[in-house]
């Protein structure tokens, strides 16, 4: 497998007046092409900071980051990275078909698989995959929060970027919608063969979605352990009822708690 992203000795220190906040330190991680990997940890452990560094939205203070053999900023400029925020960032004056097609207009190019050229039809296809085929002409304010987030995710997939970065994309949604969208996201990922780096506070969500869970610990943020999730795919709701799933969630939580204890 080709390495998609590699981080070596990555740290980020913020300066607040005279005070320095070490948000991240000594992060070494290699993410494989096509992998679903999750950054999991408590509030303030540097998950968003790490994701922003990979996205090229911020620059590390120490260490190196390579995205497809390039810098994150260059990979981002060549539209190789799609960013899906916590709440949908759709343009309010455009309908969702136009919203989802927007980046494909800017980004009319062969994707990394070398074959597909993105077009508004791709956007319609992905919107249908997330169950929004009947709402193509609706503006964001005419949709529910869950539908907006589905449209936002569809836009990310329609962009054709091989790498998707998602920072707690479901955290503002109710539990039922969240449960449905997790499975929808897995279906999209399996169909479109992206590499996904996903941030969450939820051990269940991390285990359900991921090939590997990166458990982080705070002050300063660092990787505590990377856990392989060797549960079968495709993942379904039935899986969450099994002892294997429960045991994996417990394992991930245990690592998190031991990180907290070690911190005191
Ligand atoms: N722009 C900034 N300026 C100063 N400090 C910052 C900045 N961004 C983040 N920090 C600090 O860096 C640390 C990590 O923040 P970060 O947002 O990455 O955490 P997180 O794991 O995403 O938390 P949450 O789960 O609450 O979203 C925190 O102590 C935060 O206060
Ligand atoms: Mg965050």
PDB file of N, CA and C and ligand atoms in Angstrom, residues 14-16 21 23 41-50 167-168 199 201, ligand 1:
ATOM      1  N   UNK A  14       1.303  27.144  20.454  1.00  0.00           N
ATOM      2  CA  UNK A  14       0.638  28.430  20.235  1.00  0.00           C
ATOM      3  C   UNK A  14       1.171  29.437  21.251  1.00  0.00           C
ATOM      4  N   UNK A  15       1.234  30.684  20.839  1.00  0.00           N
ATOM      5  CA  UNK A  15       1.652  31.726  21.763  1.00  0.00           C
ATOM      6  C   UNK A  15       0.444  32.590  22.091  1.00  0.00           C
ATOM      7  N   UNK A  16       0.138  32.672  23.388  1.00  0.00           N
ATOM      8  CA  UNK A  16      -0.966  33.540  23.839  1.00  0.00           C
ATOM      9  C   UNK A  16      -0.356  34.604  24.714  1.00  0.00           C
ATOM     10  N   UNK A  21       1.399  27.729  24.686  1.00  0.00           N
ATOM     11  CA  UNK A  21       0.582  26.533  24.872  1.00  0.00           C
ATOM     12  C   UNK A  21       1.075  25.473  23.896  1.00  0.00           C
ATOM     13  N   UNK A  23       0.259  22.594  22.114  1.00  0.00           N
ATOM     14  CA  UNK A  23      -0.966  21.865  21.766  1.00  0.00           C
ATOM     15  C   UNK A  23      -0.661  20.437  21.335  1.00  0.00           C
ATOM     16  N   UNK A  41      -9.948  11.315  21.370  1.00  0.00           N
ATOM     17  CA  UNK A  41      -9.369  11.768  22.632  1.00  0.00           C
ATOM     18  C   UNK A  41     -10.208  12.865  23.251  1.00  0.00           C
ATOM     19  N   UNK A  42      -9.874  13.239  24.506  1.00  0.00           N
ATOM     20  CA  UNK A  42     -10.678  14.228  25.227  1.00  0.00           C
ATOM     21  C   UNK A  42     -10.515  15.628  24.653  1.00  0.00           C
ATOM     22  N   UNK A  43     -11.408  16.504  25.071  1.00  0.00           N
ATOM     23  CA  UNK A  43     -11.370  17.890  24.625  1.00  0.00           C
ATOM     24  C   UNK A  43     -10.009  18.513  24.938  1.00  0.00           C
ATOM     25  N   UNK A  44      -9.452  19.199  23.965  1.00  0.00           N
ATOM     26  CA  UNK A  44      -8.196  19.925  24.183  1.00  0.00           C
ATOM     27  C   UNK A  44      -6.935  19.098  23.968  1.00  0.00           C
ATOM     28  N   UNK A  45      -7.070  17.849  23.480  1.00  0.00           N
ATOM     29  CA  UNK A  45      -5.865  17.030  23.309  1.00  0.00           C
ATOM     30  C   UNK A  45      -5.182  17.270  21.964  1.00  0.00           C
ATOM     31  N   UNK A  46      -5.733  18.157  21.154  1.00  0.00           N
ATOM     32  CA  UNK A  46      -5.027  18.545  19.922  1.00  0.00           C
ATOM     33  C   UNK A  46      -5.534  17.877  18.653  1.00  0.00           C
ATOM     34  N   UNK A  47      -6.739  17.280  18.695  1.00  0.00           N
ATOM     35  CA  UNK A  47      -7.276  16.596  17.513  1.00  0.00           C
ATOM     36  C   UNK A  47      -7.480  17.568  16.351  1.00  0.00           C
ATOM     37  N   UNK A  48      -8.154  18.685  16.640  1.00  0.00           N
ATOM     38  CA  UNK A  48      -8.423  19.654  15.567  1.00  0.00           C
ATOM     39  C   UNK A  48      -7.122  20.287  15.087  1.00  0.00           C
ATOM     40  N   UNK A  49      -6.222  20.525  16.015  1.00  0.00           N
ATOM     41  CA  UNK A  49      -4.919  21.091  15.650  1.00  0.00           C
ATOM     42  C   UNK A  49      -4.226  20.161  14.654  1.00  0.00           C
ATOM     43  N   UNK A  50      -4.216  18.871  14.960  1.00  0.00           N
ATOM     44  CA  UNK A  50      -3.560  17.903  14.087  1.00  0.00           C
ATOM     45  C   UNK A  50      -4.232  17.860  12.709  1.00  0.00           C
ATOM     46  N   UNK A 167     -13.837  16.843  10.854  1.00  0.00           N
ATOM     47  CA  UNK A 167     -13.686  17.210  12.262  1.00  0.00           C
ATOM     48  C   UNK A 167     -15.045  17.149  12.963  1.00  0.00           C
ATOM     49  N   UNK A 168     -15.297  16.063  13.670  1.00  0.00           N
ATOM     50  CA  UNK A 168     -16.559  15.842  14.386  1.00  0.00           C
ATOM     51  C   UNK A 168     -17.778  16.224  13.550  1.00  0.00           C
ATOM     52  N   UNK A 199     -12.281  12.909  13.124  1.00  0.00           N
ATOM     53  CA  UNK A 199     -12.077  13.267  14.535  1.00  0.00           C
ATOM     54  C   UNK A 199     -13.359  13.000  15.318  1.00  0.00           C
ATOM     55  N   UNK A 201     -15.076  12.359  19.639  1.00  0.00           N
ATOM     56  CA  UNK A 201     -14.998  12.172  21.088  1.00  0.00           C
ATOM     57  C   UNK A 201     -15.572  10.820  21.488  1.00  0.00           C
TER      58      UNK A 201
HETATM   59  N1  LIG B   1      -5.494  29.283  17.719  1.00  0.00           N
HETATM   60  C1  LIG B   1      -5.132  28.892  18.944  1.00  0.00           C
HETATM   61  N2  LIG B   1      -4.479  29.729  19.780  1.00  0.00           N
HETATM   62  C2  LIG B   1      -4.090  29.335  20.998  1.00  0.00           C
HETATM   63  N3  LIG B   1      -4.307  28.102  21.506  1.00  0.00           N
HETATM   64  C3  LIG B   1      -4.954  27.221  20.732  1.00  0.00           C
HETATM   65  C4  LIG B   1      -5.407  27.563  19.407  1.00  0.00           C
HETATM   66  N4  LIG B   1      -6.029  26.485  18.872  1.00  0.00           N
HETATM   67  C5  LIG B   1      -5.964  25.513  19.812  1.00  0.00           C
HETATM   68  N5  LIG B   1      -5.316  25.956  20.927  1.00  0.00           N
HETATM   69  C6  LIG B   1      -5.045  25.169  22.140  1.00  0.00           C
HETATM   70  O1  LIG B   1      -4.463  23.943  21.735  1.00  0.00           O
HETATM   71  C7  LIG B   1      -4.977  22.861  22.512  1.00  0.00           C
HETATM   72  C8  LIG B   1      -5.584  21.820  21.577  1.00  0.00           C
HETATM   73  O2  LIG B   1      -6.737  22.372  20.943  1.00  0.00           O
HETATM   74  P1  LIG B   1      -7.590  21.580  19.858  1.00  0.00           P
HETATM   75  O3  LIG B   1      -8.646  22.501  19.367  1.00  0.00           O
HETATM   76  O4  LIG B   1      -6.681  20.993  18.860  1.00  0.00           O
HETATM   77  O5  LIG B   1      -8.208  20.408  20.747  1.00  0.00           O
HETATM   78  P2  LIG B   1      -9.319  19.304  20.378  1.00  0.00           P
HETATM   79  O6  LIG B   1      -8.734  17.986  20.767  1.00  0.00           O
HETATM   80  O7  LIG B   1      -9.777  19.475  18.987  1.00  0.00           O
HETATM   81  O8  LIG B   1     -10.485  19.663  21.392  1.00  0.00           O
HETATM   82  P3  LIG B   1     -12.084  19.514  21.215  1.00  0.00           P
HETATM   83  O9  LIG B   1     -12.357  18.043  21.365  1.00  0.00           O
HETATM   84  O10 LIG B   1     -12.636  20.300  22.353  1.00  0.00           O
HETATM   85  O11 LIG B   1     -12.473  20.041  19.872  1.00  0.00           O
HETATM   86  C9  LIG B   1      -5.956  23.468  23.503  1.00  0.00           C
HETATM   87  O12 LIG B   1      -5.283  23.660  24.711  1.00  0.00           O
HETATM   88  C10 LIG B   1      -6.317  24.796  22.872  1.00  0.00           C
HETATM   89  O13 LIG B   1      -6.609  25.752  23.863  1.00  0.00           O
END
